[in-house]
mmCIF file of C-alpha atoms in Angstrom:
data_model
loop_
_atom_site.group_PDB
_atom_site.id
_atom_site.type_symbol
_atom_site.label_atom_id
_atom_site.label_comp_id
_atom_site.label_asym_id
_atom_site.label_seq_id
_atom_site.Cartn_x
_atom_site.Cartn_y
_atom_site.Cartn_z
ATOM 1 C CA UNK C 1 -13.866 14.303 25.771
ATOM 2 C CA UNK C 2 -12.833 17.708 27.082
ATOM 3 C CA UNK C 3 -9.346 17.361 25.629
ATOM 4 C CA UNK C 4 -10.542 16.822 22.060
ATOM 5 C CA UNK C 5 -10.999 20.494 21.026
ATOM 6 C CA UNK C 6 -7.377 21.252 22.060
ATOM 7 C CA UNK C 7 -6.014 18.636 19.654
ATOM 8 C CA UNK C 8 -4.380 19.671 16.392
ATOM 9 C CA UNK C 9 -6.592 19.558 13.325
ATOM 10 C CA UNK C 10 -5.276 16.196 12.178
ATOM 11 C CA UNK C 11 -7.426 13.130 11.680
ATOM 12 C CA UNK C 12 -4.643 10.697 12.591
ATOM 13 C CA UNK C 13 -3.754 12.502 15.806
ATOM 14 C CA UNK C 14 -7.366 12.876 16.797
ATOM 15 C CA UNK C 15 -8.000 9.170 16.243
ATOM 16 C CA UNK C 16 -4.902 8.231 18.240
ATOM 17 C CA UNK C 17 -5.933 10.472 21.129
ATOM 18 C CA UNK C 18 -9.443 9.026 21.287
ATOM 19 C CA UNK C 19 -8.143 5.433 21.175
ATOM 20 C CA UNK C 20 -6.321 5.767 24.499
ATOM 21 C CA UNK C 21 -9.396 6.146 26.725
ATOM 22 C CA UNK C 22 -11.162 3.490 24.649
ATOM 23 C CA UNK C 23 -8.374 1.012 25.399
ATOM 24 C CA UNK C 24 -8.436 2.026 29.062
ATOM 25 C CA UNK C 25 -12.207 1.534 29.191
ATOM 26 C CA UNK C 26 -11.788 -1.903 27.595
ATOM 27 C CA UNK C 27 -9.282 -2.906 30.270
ATOM 28 C CA UNK C 28 -11.581 -1.667 33.022
ATOM 29 C CA UNK C 29 -14.525 -3.537 31.519
ATOM 30 C CA UNK C 30 -12.441 -6.708 31.287
ATOM 31 C CA UNK C 31 -11.409 -6.265 34.922
ATOM 32 C CA UNK C 32 -15.026 -5.815 36.001
ATOM 33 C CA UNK C 33 -16.081 -8.847 33.965
ATOM 34 C CA UNK C 34 -13.427 -11.048 35.554
ATOM 35 C CA UNK C 35 -14.547 -9.851 38.970
ATOM 36 C CA UNK C 36 -18.020 -11.369 38.544
ATOM 37 C CA UNK C 37 -18.036 -15.061 39.603
ATOM 38 C CA UNK C 38 -21.188 -15.743 37.584
ATOM 39 C CA UNK C 39 -19.493 -14.482 34.415
ATOM 40 C CA UNK C 40 -16.420 -16.636 35.042
ATOM 41 C CA UNK C 41 -18.556 -19.740 35.593
ATOM 42 C CA UNK C 42 -20.711 -19.037 32.504
ATOM 43 C CA UNK C 43 -17.624 -18.431 30.356
ATOM 44 C CA UNK C 44 -16.085 -21.652 31.654
ATOM 45 C CA UNK C 45 -19.230 -23.640 30.787
ATOM 46 C CA UNK C 46 -19.350 -22.165 27.280
ATOM 47 C CA UNK C 47 -15.628 -22.690 26.789
ATOM 48 C CA UNK C 48 -15.967 -26.343 27.791
ATOM 49 C CA UNK C 49 -18.899 -26.761 25.405
ATOM 50 C CA UNK C 50 -16.919 -25.242 22.525
ATOM 51 C CA UNK C 51 -13.962 -27.525 23.256
ATOM 52 C CA UNK C 52 -16.220 -30.588 23.338
ATOM 53 C CA UNK C 53 -17.898 -29.588 20.083
ATOM 54 C CA UNK C 54 -14.575 -28.991 18.312
ATOM 55 C CA UNK C 55 -13.156 -32.254 19.680
ATOM 56 C CA UNK C 56 -16.228 -34.290 18.694
ATOM 57 C CA UNK C 57 -14.370 -36.481 16.141
ATOM 58 C CA UNK C 58 -11.553 -37.151 18.629
ATOM 59 C CA UNK C 59 -13.943 -38.000 21.479
ATOM 60 C CA UNK C 60 -15.985 -40.215 19.163
ATOM 61 C CA UNK C 61 -12.810 -42.089 18.256
ATOM 62 C CA UNK C 62 -11.912 -42.468 21.940
ATOM 63 C CA UNK C 63 -15.342 -43.919 22.668
ATOM 64 C CA UNK C 64 -15.146 -46.027 19.517
ATOM 65 C CA UNK C 65 -18.500 -44.887 18.118
ATOM 66 C CA UNK C 66 -19.884 -42.568 15.465
ATOM 67 C CA UNK C 67 -23.045 -40.532 15.070
ATOM 68 C CA UNK C 68 -24.874 -42.524 12.387
ATOM 69 C CA UNK C 69 -24.181 -46.234 13.001
ATOM 70 C CA UNK C 70 -27.271 -48.228 13.972
ATOM 71 C CA UNK C 71 -27.012 -50.814 16.762
ATOM 72 C CA UNK C 72 -30.129 -52.945 16.458
ATOM 73 C CA UNK C 73 -28.900 -55.381 19.092
ATOM 74 C CA UNK C 74 -28.947 -52.637 21.744
ATOM 75 C CA UNK C 75 -32.681 -51.927 21.505
ATOM 76 C CA UNK C 76 -35.571 -54.157 22.488
ATOM 77 C CA UNK C 77 -37.691 -54.612 19.379
ATOM 78 C CA UNK C 78 -40.405 -56.363 21.411
ATOM 79 C CA UNK C 79 -40.955 -53.123 23.367
ATOM 80 C CA UNK C 80 -40.908 -50.887 20.313
ATOM 81 C CA UNK C 81 -37.192 -50.071 20.295
ATOM 82 C CA UNK C 82 -36.545 -49.112 23.931
ATOM 83 C CA UNK C 83 -32.805 -49.297 24.760
ATOM 84 C CA UNK C 84 -31.722 -52.405 26.625
ATOM 85 C CA UNK C 85 -30.235 -51.674 30.039
ATOM 86 C CA UNK C 86 -30.598 -48.972 32.654
ATOM 87 C CA UNK C 87 -30.501 -45.219 31.991
ATOM 88 C CA UNK C 88 -31.084 -45.604 28.283
ATOM 89 C CA UNK C 89 -28.442 -48.277 27.678
ATOM 90 C CA UNK C 90 -25.476 -46.605 29.400
ATOM 91 C CA UNK C 91 -22.402 -48.831 29.211
ATOM 92 C CA UNK C 92 -18.651 -48.723 28.752
ATOM 93 C CA UNK C 93 -19.116 -48.632 24.975
ATOM 94 C CA UNK C 94 -21.912 -46.042 25.042
ATOM 95 C CA UNK C 95 -21.205 -43.482 27.757
ATOM 96 C CA UNK C 96 -24.617 -41.788 27.672
ATOM 97 C CA UNK C 97 -26.661 -44.643 26.276
ATOM 98 C CA UNK C 98 -28.186 -45.080 22.838
ATOM 99 C CA UNK C 99 -31.007 -43.545 20.858
ATOM 100 C CA UNK C 100 -34.356 -45.382 21.089
ATOM 101 C CA UNK C 101 -35.407 -47.188 17.946
ATOM 102 C CA UNK C 102 -32.054 -46.897 16.185
ATOM 103 C CA UNK C 103 -29.401 -47.647 18.802
ATOM 104 C CA UNK C 104 -27.192 -44.761 17.641
ATOM 105 C CA UNK C 105 -24.715 -43.511 20.225
ATOM 106 C CA UNK C 106 -26.227 -40.614 22.179
ATOM 107 C CA UNK C 107 -22.960 -39.116 23.438
ATOM 108 C CA UNK C 108 -21.550 -38.597 19.960
ATOM 109 C CA UNK C 109 -24.825 -37.252 18.601
ATOM 110 C CA UNK C 110 -24.983 -34.705 21.425
ATOM 111 C CA UNK C 111 -21.468 -33.517 20.608
ATOM 112 C CA UNK C 112 -22.214 -33.114 16.904
ATOM 113 C CA UNK C 113 -25.524 -31.489 17.784
ATOM 114 C CA UNK C 114 -23.588 -28.921 19.837
ATOM 115 C CA UNK C 115 -21.578 -28.137 16.712
ATOM 116 C CA UNK C 116 -24.737 -27.382 14.747
ATOM 117 C CA UNK C 117 -26.355 -25.308 17.504
ATOM 118 C CA UNK C 118 -23.261 -23.193 18.153
ATOM 119 C CA UNK C 119 -22.520 -22.730 14.453
ATOM 120 C CA UNK C 120 -26.037 -21.539 13.662
ATOM 121 C CA UNK C 121 -26.225 -19.280 16.739
ATOM 122 C CA UNK C 122 -22.855 -17.609 16.138
ATOM 123 C CA UNK C 123 -23.269 -17.384 12.359
ATOM 124 C CA UNK C 124 -26.749 -15.864 12.551
ATOM 125 C CA UNK C 125 -25.568 -13.377 15.186
ATOM 126 C CA UNK C 126 -22.692 -12.248 12.959
ATOM 127 C CA UNK C 127 -25.081 -11.706 10.029
ATOM 128 C CA UNK C 128 -27.535 -9.799 12.228
ATOM 129 C CA UNK C 129 -24.825 -7.557 13.664
ATOM 130 C CA UNK C 130 -23.251 -6.756 10.297
ATOM 131 C CA UNK C 131 -26.558 -5.869 8.638
ATOM 132 C CA UNK C 132 -27.737 -3.950 11.699
ATOM 133 C CA UNK C 133 -24.543 -1.876 11.856
ATOM 134 C CA UNK C 134 -24.656 -0.987 8.160
ATOM 135 C CA UNK C 135 -28.348 -0.061 8.150
ATOM 136 C CA UNK C 136 -28.175 1.754 11.503
ATOM 137 C CA UNK C 137 -25.127 3.812 10.497
ATOM 138 C CA UNK C 138 -26.672 4.689 7.143
ATOM 139 C CA UNK C 139 -29.877 5.829 8.845
ATOM 140 C CA UNK C 140 -28.082 7.795 11.549
ATOM 141 C CA UNK C 141 -25.621 9.527 9.227
ATOM 142 C CA UNK C 142 -27.879 9.960 6.194
ATOM 143 C CA UNK C 143 -30.237 12.773 5.352
ATOM 144 C CA UNK C 144 -33.830 12.974 6.564
ATOM 145 C CA UNK C 145 -35.256 11.017 3.608
ATOM 146 C CA UNK C 146 -32.779 8.151 3.909
ATOM 147 C CA UNK C 147 -33.281 8.006 7.670
ATOM 148 C CA UNK C 148 -37.059 7.851 7.254
ATOM 149 C CA UNK C 149 -36.940 5.121 4.594
ATOM 150 C CA UNK C 150 -34.472 2.930 6.484
ATOM 151 C CA UNK C 151 -36.247 3.439 9.812
ATOM 152 C CA UNK C 152 -39.633 2.439 8.393
ATOM 153 C CA UNK C 153 -38.059 -0.577 6.670
ATOM 154 C CA UNK C 154 -36.504 -1.575 9.994
ATOM 155 C CA UNK C 155 -39.881 -1.236 11.718
ATOM 156 C CA UNK C 156 -41.425 -3.533 9.099
ATOM 157 C CA UNK C 157 -38.701 -6.153 9.625
ATOM 158 C CA UNK C 158 -39.208 -6.045 13.395
ATOM 159 C CA UNK C 159 -42.994 -6.361 13.036
ATOM 160 C CA UNK C 160 -42.803 -9.414 10.768
ATOM 161 C CA UNK C 161 -43.435 -12.803 12.459
ATOM 162 C CA UNK C 162 -39.885 -14.070 12.172
ATOM 163 C CA UNK C 163 -40.535 -17.667 13.207
ATOM 164 C CA UNK C 164 -43.432 -18.058 10.751
ATOM 165 C CA UNK C 165 -41.387 -16.627 7.884
ATOM 166 C CA UNK C 166 -38.423 -18.807 8.820
ATOM 167 C CA UNK C 167 -40.624 -21.904 8.727
ATOM 168 C CA UNK C 168 -41.990 -20.911 5.318
ATOM 169 C CA UNK C 169 -38.566 -20.140 3.827
ATOM 170 C CA UNK C 170 -36.831 -23.247 5.166
ATOM 171 C CA UNK C 171 -39.710 -25.425 3.943
ATOM 172 C CA UNK C 172 -39.531 -24.291 0.308
ATOM 173 C CA UNK C 173 -35.739 -24.429 -0.084
ATOM 174 C CA UNK C 174 -34.473 -27.644 -1.776
ATOM 175 C CA UNK C 175 -33.370 -30.297 0.670
ATOM 176 C CA UNK C 176 -29.874 -30.546 -0.857
ATOM 177 C CA UNK C 177 -29.059 -26.998 0.297
ATOM 178 C CA UNK C 178 -26.887 -27.123 3.450
ATOM 179 C CA UNK C 179 -29.355 -26.703 6.290
ATOM 180 C CA UNK C 180 -27.022 -25.050 8.851
ATOM 181 C CA UNK C 181 -26.092 -22.406 6.254
ATOM 182 C CA UNK C 182 -29.768 -21.953 5.397
ATOM 183 C CA UNK C 183 -30.674 -21.417 9.048
ATOM 184 C CA UNK C 184 -27.857 -18.883 9.453
ATOM 185 C CA UNK C 185 -29.048 -16.894 6.445
ATOM 186 C CA UNK C 186 -32.754 -17.063 7.282
ATOM 187 C CA UNK C 187 -32.392 -16.088 10.946
ATOM 188 C CA UNK C 188 -29.738 -13.474 10.223
ATOM 189 C CA UNK C 189 -31.597 -11.814 7.345
ATOM 190 C CA UNK C 190 -34.926 -11.678 9.183
ATOM 191 C CA UNK C 191 -33.917 -10.571 12.681
ATOM 192 C CA UNK C 192 -31.435 -7.681 12.389
ATOM 193 C CA UNK C 193 -33.932 -4.920 13.214
ATOM 194 C CA UNK C 194 -33.062 -4.649 16.906
ATOM 195 C CA UNK C 195 -29.365 -4.152 16.180
ATOM 196 C CA UNK C 196 -30.179 -1.506 13.577
ATOM 197 C CA UNK C 197 -32.335 0.454 16.018
ATOM 198 C CA UNK C 198 -29.626 0.450 18.672
ATOM 199 C CA UNK C 199 -26.921 1.533 16.221
ATOM 200 C CA UNK C 200 -29.088 4.308 14.759
ATOM 201 C CA UNK C 201 -29.984 5.694 18.190
ATOM 202 C CA UNK C 202 -26.355 5.655 19.333
ATOM 203 C CA UNK C 203 -25.193 7.225 16.065
ATOM 204 C CA UNK C 204 -27.671 10.099 16.363
ATOM 205 C CA UNK C 205 -26.339 10.770 19.871
ATOM 206 C CA UNK C 206 -22.633 10.385 19.126
ATOM 207 C CA UNK C 207 -22.534 12.544 16.012
ATOM 208 C CA UNK C 208 -23.522 15.562 18.124
ATOM 209 C CA UNK C 209 -20.467 15.208 20.386
ATOM 210 C CA UNK C 210 -17.293 17.282 20.182
ATOM 211 C CA UNK C 211 -14.889 14.558 19.058
ATOM 212 C CA UNK C 212 -17.016 13.830 15.985
ATOM 213 C CA UNK C 213 -17.215 17.543 15.186
ATOM 214 C CA UNK C 214 -13.425 17.788 15.555
ATOM 215 C CA UNK C 215 -12.950 14.913 13.112
ATOM 216 C CA UNK C 216 -15.249 16.613 10.583
ATOM 217 C CA UNK C 217 -13.386 19.915 10.956
ATOM 218 C CA UNK C 218 -10.151 18.000 10.329
ATOM 219 C CA UNK C 219 -11.485 17.078 6.885
ATOM 220 C CA UNK C 220 -12.726 13.536 7.510
ATOM 221 C CA UNK C 221 -15.597 12.393 5.319
ATOM 222 C CA UNK C 222 -18.848 10.897 6.589
ATOM 223 C CA UNK C 223 -17.844 7.262 6.301
ATOM 224 C CA UNK C 224 -14.331 7.943 7.573
ATOM 225 C CA UNK C 225 -15.917 9.466 10.671
ATOM 226 C CA UNK C 226 -18.129 6.391 10.979
ATOM 227 C CA UNK C 227 -15.163 4.042 10.685
ATOM 228 C CA UNK C 228 -12.659 5.931 12.837
ATOM 229 C CA UNK C 229 -14.843 7.662 15.428
ATOM 230 C CA UNK C 230 -18.284 6.072 15.677
ATOM 231 C CA UNK C 231 -17.596 2.340 15.365
ATOM 232 C CA UNK C 232 -15.254 2.186 18.413
ATOM 233 C CA UNK C 233 -17.925 3.953 20.478
ATOM 234 C CA UNK C 234 -20.611 1.592 19.178
ATOM 235 C CA UNK C 235 -18.669 -1.504 20.223
ATOM 236 C CA UNK C 236 -20.055 -1.652 23.778
ATOM 237 C CA UNK C 237 -23.810 -1.559 22.979
ATOM 238 C CA UNK C 238 -23.399 -3.828 19.949
ATOM 239 C CA UNK C 239 -21.409 -6.437 21.887
ATOM 240 C CA UNK C 240 -23.952 -6.306 24.689
ATOM 241 C CA UNK C 241 -26.863 -6.862 22.314
ATOM 242 C CA UNK C 242 -24.988 -9.602 20.434
ATOM 243 C CA UNK C 243 -24.550 -11.467 23.718
ATOM 244 C CA UNK C 244 -28.344 -11.383 24.069
ATOM 245 C CA UNK C 245 -28.891 -12.520 20.478
ATOM 246 C CA UNK C 246 -26.750 -15.653 20.837
ATOM 247 C CA UNK C 247 -29.054 -17.618 23.178
ATOM 248 C CA UNK C 248 -32.110 -16.374 21.270
ATOM 249 C CA UNK C 249 -30.700 -17.704 18.000
ATOM 250 C CA UNK C 250 -29.835 -21.020 19.615
ATOM 251 C CA UNK C 251 -33.426 -21.419 20.800
ATOM 252 C CA UNK C 252 -34.671 -20.436 17.323
ATOM 253 C CA UNK C 253 -32.525 -23.111 15.681
ATOM 254 C CA UNK C 254 -33.756 -25.709 18.156
ATOM 255 C CA UNK C 255 -37.359 -24.627 17.546
ATOM 256 C CA UNK C 256 -37.040 -24.910 13.755
ATOM 257 C CA UNK C 257 -35.355 -28.315 14.015
ATOM 258 C CA UNK C 258 -38.017 -29.423 16.504
ATOM 259 C CA UNK C 259 -40.712 -28.457 13.970
ATOM 260 C CA UNK C 260 -38.956 -30.471 11.251
ATOM 261 C CA UNK C 261 -37.879 -27.571 9.005
ATOM 262 C CA UNK C 262 -34.393 -27.081 10.418
ATOM 263 C CA UNK C 263 -31.506 -29.520 10.355
ATOM 264 C CA UNK C 264 -32.477 -32.721 8.561
ATOM 265 C CA UNK C 265 -31.475 -36.283 9.539
ATOM 266 C CA UNK C 266 -28.997 -37.870 9.729
ATOM 267 C CA UNK C 267 -27.256 -34.637 10.825
ATOM 268 C CA UNK C 268 -27.795 -34.472 14.600
ATOM 269 C CA UNK C 269 -29.311 -31.423 16.284
ATOM 270 C CA UNK C 270 -30.591 -30.856 19.803
ATOM 271 C CA UNK C 271 -33.937 -29.583 18.528
ATOM 272 C CA UNK C 272 -34.275 -32.541 16.183
ATOM 273 C CA UNK C 273 -33.496 -34.939 19.036
ATOM 274 C CA UNK C 274 -36.148 -33.286 21.204
ATOM 275 C CA UNK C 275 -38.639 -33.604 18.360
ATOM 276 C CA UNK C 276 -38.147 -37.354 18.108
ATOM 277 C CA UNK C 277 -37.916 -37.726 21.893
ATOM 278 C CA UNK C 278 -41.503 -36.625 22.476
ATOM 279 C CA UNK C 279 -42.687 -40.155 21.681
ATOM 280 C CA UNK C 280 -40.139 -41.716 24.054
ATOM 281 C CA UNK C 281 -40.327 -39.545 27.164
ATOM 282 C CA UNK C 282 -42.120 -42.232 29.160
ATOM 283 C CA UNK C 283 -40.140 -45.258 27.998
ATOM 284 C CA UNK C 284 -36.697 -43.550 27.937
ATOM 285 C CA UNK C 285 -36.564 -40.277 29.931
ATOM 286 C CA UNK C 286 -32.793 -39.948 29.380
ATOM 287 C CA UNK C 287 -33.363 -39.343 25.678
ATOM 288 C CA UNK C 288 -35.407 -36.266 26.598
ATOM 289 C CA UNK C 289 -33.366 -35.021 29.544
ATOM 290 C CA UNK C 290 -29.946 -35.048 27.868
ATOM 291 C CA UNK C 291 -30.598 -32.755 24.860
ATOM 292 C CA UNK C 292 -33.027 -30.607 26.878
ATOM 293 C CA UNK C 293 -30.478 -30.263 29.679
ATOM 294 C CA UNK C 294 -27.687 -29.373 27.265
ATOM 295 C CA UNK C 295 -29.853 -26.732 25.606
ATOM 296 C CA UNK C 296 -30.958 -25.312 28.962
ATOM 297 C CA UNK C 297 -27.424 -25.087 30.380
ATOM 298 C CA UNK C 298 -26.033 -23.512 27.198
ATOM 299 C CA UNK C 299 -28.773 -20.896 26.895
ATOM 300 C CA UNK C 300 -28.505 -20.110 30.618
ATOM 301 C CA UNK C 301 -24.724 -19.679 30.344
ATOM 302 C CA UNK C 302 -25.105 -17.374 27.335
ATOM 303 C CA UNK C 303 -27.755 -15.341 29.175
ATOM 304 C CA UNK C 304 -25.691 -14.979 32.346
ATOM 305 C CA UNK C 305 -22.582 -14.040 30.376
ATOM 306 C CA UNK C 306 -24.559 -11.534 28.309
ATOM 307 C CA UNK C 307 -25.894 -9.870 31.441
ATOM 308 C CA UNK C 308 -22.374 -9.745 32.885
ATOM 309 C CA UNK C 309 -21.010 -8.193 29.684
ATOM 310 C CA UNK C 310 -23.755 -5.565 29.794
ATOM 311 C CA UNK C 311 -22.903 -4.683 33.383
ATOM 312 C CA UNK C 312 -19.155 -4.629 32.693
ATOM 313 C CA UNK C 313 -19.517 -2.295 29.705
ATOM 314 C CA UNK C 314 -21.884 0.073 31.523
ATOM 315 C CA UNK C 315 -19.959 2.651 33.602
ATOM 316 C CA UNK C 316 -23.148 3.560 35.506
ATOM 317 C CA UNK C 317 -23.481 -0.060 36.624
ATOM 318 C CA UNK C 318 -19.915 -0.012 37.912
ATOM 319 C CA UNK C 319 -20.634 3.216 39.778
ATOM 320 C CA UNK C 320 -23.727 1.718 41.374
ATOM 321 C CA UNK C 321 -21.714 -1.322 42.445
ATOM 322 C CA UNK C 322 -19.044 0.880 44.048
ATOM 323 C CA UNK C 323 -21.658 2.990 45.842
ATOM 324 C CA UNK C 324 -23.404 -0.173 47.028
ATOM 325 C CA UNK C 325 -20.131 -1.575 48.392
ATOM 326 C CA UNK C 326 -19.354 1.696 50.203
ATOM 327 C CA UNK C 327 -22.808 1.783 51.766
ATOM 328 C CA UNK C 328 -22.479 -1.832 52.837
ATOM 329 C CA UNK C 329 -19.080 -1.157 54.385
ATOM 330 C CA UNK C 330 -20.398 1.913 56.211
ATOM 331 C CA UNK C 331 -23.419 -0.026 57.463
ATOM 332 C CA UNK C 332 -21.211 -2.806 58.765
ATOM 333 C CA UNK C 333 -18.863 -0.314 60.422
ATOM 334 C CA UNK C 334 -21.801 1.474 62.047
ATOM 335 C CA UNK C 335 -23.225 -1.828 63.272
ATOM 336 C CA UNK C 336 -19.840 -2.777 64.727
ATOM 337 C CA UNK C 337 -19.532 0.563 66.533
ATOM 338 C CA UNK C 338 -23.065 0.233 67.907
ATOM 339 C CA UNK C 339 -22.370 -3.252 69.235
ATOM 340 C CA UNK C 340 -19.200 -2.007 70.909
ATOM 341 C CA UNK C 341 -21.101 0.854 72.546
ATOM 342 C CA UNK C 342 -23.797 -1.478 73.808
ATOM 343 C CA UNK C 343 -21.261 -3.926 75.203
ATOM 344 C CA UNK C 344 -19.461 -1.146 77.012
#
């Protein structure tokens, strides 16, 4: 930042000069992220899940099944619809067994359920981030009245019981409205307050710095400053918070589908499968364990990756890691010297 006041009074040159350290910081953050084994494993798990979800039609064709075909011959009607065979009816034709009561293929329904969960989580996160950035920037760059109004409105949105409102809104919308799109809009429009608070706080801090003052002296308007100077600096905290929002939104979608106001049958969803599995957990534990395990692993991977992204984008965290490594190396060296002295 110390080189900014020496720059010529030109918006383009100032922006180009600031972009160089930003790109360098991005490379360093990427290097730190790749150096964390937990982040690599979490990213690999999520990448595999995305590939499986995108390839759901192809994998269903390879297995020779689809998500909505009933197989009455594969369930025991005398026992209330329990799948015939061990582990929920696992066989060469049904790789993870079949759904109790209907006989629908469980492997294919899990894949299509992953599509719904990921789509809703990512879509709602994008809506939350976009609204939060706009409201937070407007509050941070606006006058005192606008800041007060937007801040109080944000406080109201954060205080509202989001899950209760989401249940009410999804229950009154006509059933022919696409449910994944409805969940994206409801979750995104109700839960952007945290992003707005972060963006406002960062904007109030950044606009006092020299490089923003230099851009204003160069003749840049308020929103040009926001676009050229503030948004690149806001990328790190926003990305970090978005990584936290993703698993939260996935759990919210599963909760709404579990309560019967989310994705409607016959569209598969992990939350919907868990809702129907509560009556089968004794007779067919696999029907409970598979969607619950998929949801647990996905949310855990998102959480671990989000924590790794936060650490990689935080220079203080990197400094603490370097100091910790140096202390560990010095401690080991001192212990080695002590052992040599004792042996001699």
